[in-house]
Amino acid sequence: MKRKKYLIGNWKMFKTPSQAEKDFSEIVTTLATHQSCDLAIAAPFVALPYLTERNRSSIGVFAQNAHWENEGAFTGEVSASMLASIHATGALVAHSERRQMFGETNQTAGKRVAALLKQNLEAVFCIGETLGERDSGQLAQVLRAQIFEAVAAGNLRYSTELVGSDPARPRLTVAYEPVWAIGTGRAASATEAQDAHVIVRSLIAEALGSEFAAQVRILYGGSVKPENIAGYMSLPDIDGALVGGASLTPTGFAQLARSM
Ligand code: PGA
């Protein structure tokens, strides 16, 4: 199974809607003919309608979170169905900053993923260990809990919701982002990343079946830059990258895309 590479820029809590709109349209213009990988930007909620409304390109527009109920008394949340109504492509789920600062759990993550898939949207499910967990030999155990607890809570199974209409671009993507590498400048080595991706793929095979494990794109994230991205992309189990800091300028994002 040939998996199409995927580059997603995570703009976190940066840019006003007008800055986001300007930068996104620059990206669209610069990369209009770029077809070798799938591209997307995850922007703050308030910017999303500005990006989706005029977007005629194949570049995806992601939210950075999504609630599982369609509506209700959930102050501060935005639902997957609301994202569908503005034609967003999907949402990131359980980014480590949400896990560490906002109480995201594997259970809530699974429910968010399920709600997005139900709306025919994409979900980029983020997992990864802390330095303490890695140093004490708990990498595989932590990844197992993150995947299996989310799959159980979201009642996820191999289905058309999970895969979508194009097996080369399944709706569920996994992002492996070691917490110690995010925004620290200390990227995982190629071997550390590839080894972790092999573990993730085998856990996905156990949880969702080997057919899906062969299709699912597993992105690496954590201090990816134009200078190191090609090294990751040459590895057999790394299918793309989720990039924060280095994706913030249109030039940076275009450089990353061209180095995939
Ligand atoms: P970084 O962030 O590229 O700035 O390390 C990655 C992420 O948080 O997704």
Short mmCIF file of C-alpha atoms and ligand atoms in Angstrom, two decimals:
data_model
loop_
_atom_site.label_atom_id
_atom_site.label_comp_id
_atom_site.label_asym_id
_atom_site.label_seq_id
_atom_site.Cartn_x
_atom_site.Cartn_y
_atom_site.Cartn_z
CA MET A 1 0.00 0.00 0.00
CA LYS A 2 1.48 3.31 -1.13
CA ARG A 3 0.59 5.95 1.42
CA LYS A 4 0.54 9.56 0.18
CA LYS A 5 2.73 11.79 2.36
CA TYR A 6 0.93 14.38 4.49
CA LEU A 7 2.19 17.73 5.77
CA ILE A 8 0.07 19.59 8.32
CA GLY A 9 1.04 22.97 9.73
CA ASN A 10 -0.20 23.57 13.27
CA TRP A 11 -0.60 27.30 13.79
CA LYS A 12 -1.58 26.82 17.46
CA MET A 13 -2.78 30.10 19.06
CA PHE A 14 -1.09 32.36 16.55
CA LYS A 15 -2.38 34.88 13.95
CA THR A 16 -5.50 37.00 13.79
CA PRO A 17 -8.10 35.88 11.23
CA SER A 18 -6.86 38.45 8.70
CA GLN A 19 -3.21 37.39 9.14
CA ALA A 20 -4.25 33.75 8.82
CA GLU A 21 -6.27 34.49 5.69
CA LYS A 22 -3.37 36.38 4.10
CA ASP A 23 -0.81 33.68 4.93
CA PHE A 24 -3.11 30.87 3.85
CA SER A 25 -3.79 32.48 0.48
CA GLU A 26 -0.05 32.95 -0.01
CA ILE A 27 0.43 29.25 0.71
CA VAL A 28 -2.33 28.35 -1.75
CA THR A 29 -0.76 30.51 -4.47
CA THR A 30 2.77 29.23 -3.86
CA LEU A 31 1.82 25.57 -3.68
CA ALA A 32 -1.03 25.54 -6.21
CA THR A 33 0.69 22.97 -8.41
CA HIS A 34 2.30 20.95 -5.60
CA GLN A 35 0.89 17.45 -5.84
CA SER A 36 3.48 15.15 -4.36
CA CYS A 37 1.94 15.24 -0.89
CA ASP A 38 -1.28 16.21 0.85
CA LEU A 39 -1.17 19.57 2.62
CA ALA A 40 -3.21 21.17 5.39
CA ILE A 41 -3.15 23.96 7.97
CA ALA A 42 -4.66 23.72 11.46
CA ALA A 43 -5.73 27.24 12.42
CA PRO A 44 -7.46 28.83 15.43
CA PHE A 45 -11.27 28.52 15.39
CA VAL A 46 -11.96 32.19 14.62
CA ALA A 47 -9.83 32.03 11.48
CA LEU A 48 -11.43 28.90 10.03
CA PRO A 49 -14.40 30.47 8.16
CA TYR A 50 -12.02 32.96 6.53
CA LEU A 51 -9.89 30.09 5.25
CA THR A 52 -12.64 27.68 4.22
CA GLU A 53 -14.96 30.18 2.54
CA ARG A 54 -12.75 31.02 -0.38
CA ASN A 55 -10.62 27.89 -0.43
CA ARG A 56 -10.82 26.28 -3.88
CA SER A 57 -7.49 24.50 -3.45
CA SER A 58 -6.82 20.98 -2.29
CA ILE A 59 -5.07 22.32 0.82
CA GLY A 60 -7.01 21.23 3.88
CA VAL A 61 -8.21 23.47 6.70
CA PHE A 62 -8.21 21.91 10.16
CA ALA A 63 -9.45 23.00 13.55
CA GLN A 64 -7.29 22.16 16.56
CA ASN A 65 -10.04 20.46 18.57
CA ALA A 66 -13.66 19.31 18.20
CA HIS A 67 -16.37 18.35 20.68
CA TRP A 68 -18.29 15.09 20.30
CA GLU A 69 -21.82 16.40 20.92
CA ASN A 70 -23.47 18.33 18.09
CA GLU A 71 -24.60 21.08 20.47
CA GLY A 72 -25.31 21.63 24.13
CA ALA A 73 -24.24 23.36 27.33
CA PHE A 74 -20.49 23.00 26.77
CA THR A 75 -19.15 26.53 27.18
CA GLY A 76 -15.98 27.10 25.21
CA GLU A 77 -16.31 24.06 22.96
CA VAL A 78 -16.92 23.79 19.19
CA SER A 79 -18.55 20.67 17.77
CA ALA A 80 -17.49 18.46 14.89
CA SER A 81 -20.85 19.17 13.23
CA MET A 82 -20.19 22.92 13.46
CA LEU A 83 -16.85 22.35 11.76
CA ALA A 84 -18.61 20.34 9.05
CA SER A 85 -21.04 23.22 8.52
CA ILE A 86 -18.20 25.58 7.56
CA HIS A 87 -16.57 22.92 5.35
CA ALA A 88 -13.49 22.40 7.50
CA THR A 89 -11.45 19.35 6.53
CA GLY A 90 -11.19 17.99 10.06
CA ALA A 91 -9.52 18.61 13.38
CA LEU A 92 -6.49 17.74 15.43
CA VAL A 93 -7.39 15.68 18.48
CA ALA A 94 -5.54 15.38 21.80
CA HIS A 95 -2.49 17.42 20.90
CA SER A 96 -0.03 17.13 23.78
CA GLU A 97 -0.65 20.77 24.73
CA ARG A 98 -4.33 19.88 25.19
CA ARG A 99 -3.38 16.78 27.16
CA GLN A 100 -0.90 18.64 29.38
CA MET A 101 -2.66 21.96 29.93
CA PHE A 102 -6.37 21.32 29.36
CA GLY A 103 -7.07 17.91 30.80
CA GLU A 104 -7.54 15.99 27.56
CA THR A 105 -7.68 12.24 28.22
CA ASN A 106 -7.52 9.16 25.99
CA GLN A 107 -11.26 8.73 26.58
CA THR A 108 -12.28 12.23 25.50
CA ALA A 109 -9.86 11.92 22.58
CA GLY A 110 -11.61 8.78 21.35
CA LYS A 111 -15.01 10.47 21.51
CA ARG A 112 -13.72 13.47 19.56
CA VAL A 113 -12.24 11.22 16.85
CA ALA A 114 -15.51 9.28 16.55
CA ALA A 115 -17.57 12.48 16.23
CA LEU A 116 -15.32 13.82 13.47
CA LEU A 117 -15.47 10.56 11.50
CA LYS A 118 -19.24 10.51 11.85
CA GLN A 119 -19.34 13.93 10.16
CA ASN A 120 -17.14 12.54 7.35
CA LEU A 121 -14.34 14.78 8.57
CA GLU A 122 -10.70 13.87 9.11
CA ALA A 123 -9.22 13.35 12.55
CA VAL A 124 -5.53 13.69 13.33
CA PHE A 125 -5.14 11.82 16.60
CA CYS A 126 -2.02 12.90 18.49
CA ILE A 127 -0.10 10.61 20.81
CA GLY A 128 3.36 10.61 22.35
CA GLU A 129 5.33 10.05 25.52
CA THR A 130 6.99 12.42 27.98
CA LEU A 131 10.73 12.28 28.53
CA GLY A 132 10.24 10.61 31.92
CA GLU A 133 8.11 7.90 30.35
CA ARG A 134 10.67 7.25 27.61
CA ASP A 135 13.61 7.23 30.03
CA SER A 136 11.87 4.74 32.30
CA GLY A 137 11.22 2.35 29.42
CA GLN A 138 7.48 2.96 29.17
CA LEU A 139 7.26 4.10 25.55
CA ALA A 140 5.34 1.11 24.17
CA GLN A 141 3.08 0.93 27.20
CA VAL A 142 2.13 4.63 26.99
CA LEU A 143 1.42 4.43 23.25
CA ARG A 144 -0.65 1.28 23.81
CA ALA A 145 -2.82 2.99 26.44
CA GLN A 146 -3.23 6.11 24.30
CA ILE A 147 -4.40 4.08 21.30
CA PHE A 148 -6.45 1.36 22.97
CA GLU A 149 -8.26 3.62 25.45
CA ALA A 150 -9.21 6.06 22.69
CA VAL A 151 -10.35 3.27 20.35
CA ALA A 152 -12.53 1.82 23.13
CA ALA A 153 -14.03 5.17 24.18
CA GLY A 154 -14.81 6.14 20.59
CA ASN A 155 -15.98 2.62 19.72
CA LEU A 156 -13.73 2.90 16.68
CA ARG A 157 -13.55 0.03 14.24
CA TYR A 158 -12.47 -0.65 10.70
CA SER A 159 -15.22 0.93 8.60
CA THR A 160 -15.87 3.31 5.73
CA GLU A 161 -16.07 6.13 8.29
CA LEU A 162 -12.49 5.38 9.28
CA VAL A 163 -11.13 4.92 5.78
CA GLY A 164 -13.30 7.29 3.73
CA SER A 165 -13.59 6.97 -0.03
CA ASP A 166 -9.88 6.91 -0.92
CA PRO A 167 -7.78 4.19 0.75
CA ALA A 168 -4.63 6.20 -0.02
CA ARG A 169 -5.99 9.01 2.18
CA PRO A 170 -7.79 7.47 5.15
CA ARG A 171 -9.85 9.80 7.35
CA LEU A 172 -8.02 8.87 10.50
CA THR A 173 -4.38 9.95 10.70
CA VAL A 174 -2.14 9.39 13.71
CA ALA A 175 0.49 11.94 14.74
CA TYR A 176 3.33 10.62 16.87
CA GLU A 177 4.71 13.61 18.75
CA PRO A 178 7.09 12.92 21.63
CA VAL A 179 6.28 15.60 24.22
CA TRP A 180 9.97 16.30 24.82
CA ALA A 181 10.46 17.24 21.17
CA ILE A 182 7.58 19.70 20.78
CA GLY A 183 8.69 23.31 20.57
CA THR A 184 11.99 22.45 22.28
CA GLY A 185 14.31 22.34 19.28
CA ARG A 186 15.26 18.81 20.40
CA ALA A 187 13.86 16.68 17.59
CA ALA A 188 13.76 12.90 17.86
CA SER A 189 16.55 11.22 15.91
CA ALA A 190 15.52 9.44 12.73
CA THR A 191 15.95 6.07 14.45
CA GLU A 192 13.96 7.12 17.53
CA ALA A 193 11.13 8.31 15.31
CA GLN A 194 11.12 5.30 12.95
CA ASP A 195 11.23 2.85 15.91
CA ALA A 196 8.28 4.58 17.59
CA HIS A 197 6.32 4.61 14.31
CA VAL A 198 6.81 0.85 13.96
CA ILE A 199 5.36 0.40 17.45
CA VAL A 200 2.43 2.70 16.62
CA ARG A 201 1.68 0.83 13.38
CA SER A 202 1.70 -2.53 15.13
CA LEU A 203 -0.61 -1.19 17.87
CA ILE A 204 -2.97 0.13 15.18
CA ALA A 205 -2.92 -3.32 13.57
CA GLU A 206 -3.88 -4.86 16.90
CA ALA A 207 -6.58 -2.28 17.63
CA LEU A 208 -8.07 -1.67 14.17
CA GLY A 209 -6.79 -4.48 11.96
CA SER A 210 -3.80 -5.02 9.72
CA GLU A 211 -5.54 -3.70 6.63
CA PHE A 212 -6.03 -0.30 8.24
CA ALA A 213 -2.53 -0.38 9.74
CA ALA A 214 -1.14 -0.62 6.21
CA GLN A 215 -3.25 2.37 5.12
CA VAL A 216 -3.04 4.73 8.09
CA ARG A 217 -0.69 7.66 7.78
CA ILE A 218 1.50 8.16 10.82
CA LEU A 219 2.98 11.65 10.98
CA TYR A 220 5.99 12.63 13.04
CA GLY A 221 5.86 15.89 14.98
CA GLY A 222 8.29 17.71 17.26
CA SER A 223 10.81 20.33 16.12
CA VAL A 224 10.51 19.45 12.43
CA LYS A 225 12.24 22.04 10.25
CA PRO A 226 13.08 22.44 6.56
CA GLU A 227 16.60 21.19 7.41
CA ASN A 228 15.54 17.89 9.02
CA ILE A 229 12.24 16.99 7.35
CA ALA A 230 13.71 15.03 4.42
CA GLY A 231 15.56 12.70 6.81
CA TYR A 232 12.27 11.69 8.46
CA MET A 233 10.42 11.36 5.18
CA SER A 234 12.93 8.85 3.83
CA LEU A 235 11.97 6.36 6.57
CA PRO A 236 9.51 3.59 5.73
CA ASP A 237 6.98 4.18 8.52
CA ILE A 238 6.97 7.98 8.57
CA ASP A 239 4.19 9.20 6.31
CA GLY A 240 4.38 12.90 6.90
CA ALA A 241 4.82 15.60 9.52
CA LEU A 242 2.80 17.76 11.89
CA VAL A 243 4.77 20.97 12.23
CA GLY A 244 4.31 23.89 14.63
CA GLY A 245 6.93 26.64 14.73
CA ALA A 246 8.45 26.07 11.29
CA SER A 247 5.02 26.20 9.59
CA LEU A 248 4.11 29.68 10.80
CA THR A 249 5.37 31.60 7.78
CA PRO A 250 4.15 30.85 4.25
CA THR A 251 7.79 30.59 3.14
CA GLY A 252 8.57 28.11 5.91
CA PHE A 253 5.54 25.99 5.09
CA ALA A 254 6.39 25.99 1.36
CA GLN A 255 9.99 25.00 2.13
CA LEU A 256 8.74 22.10 4.25
CA ALA A 257 6.33 20.99 1.51
CA ARG A 258 9.06 21.02 -1.12
CA SER A 259 11.43 19.01 1.10
CA MET A 260 8.92 16.19 1.73
P1 PGA B 1 6.87 22.18 16.84
O1 PGA B 1 5.38 21.74 17.24
O2 PGA B 1 7.04 21.82 15.38
O3 PGA B 1 6.91 23.67 17.08
O4 PGA B 1 7.80 21.42 17.72
C1 PGA B 1 4.85 20.54 16.77
C2 PGA B 1 3.42 20.41 17.24
O5 PGA B 1 3.12 20.89 18.35
O6 PGA B 1 2.57 19.85 16.56
#
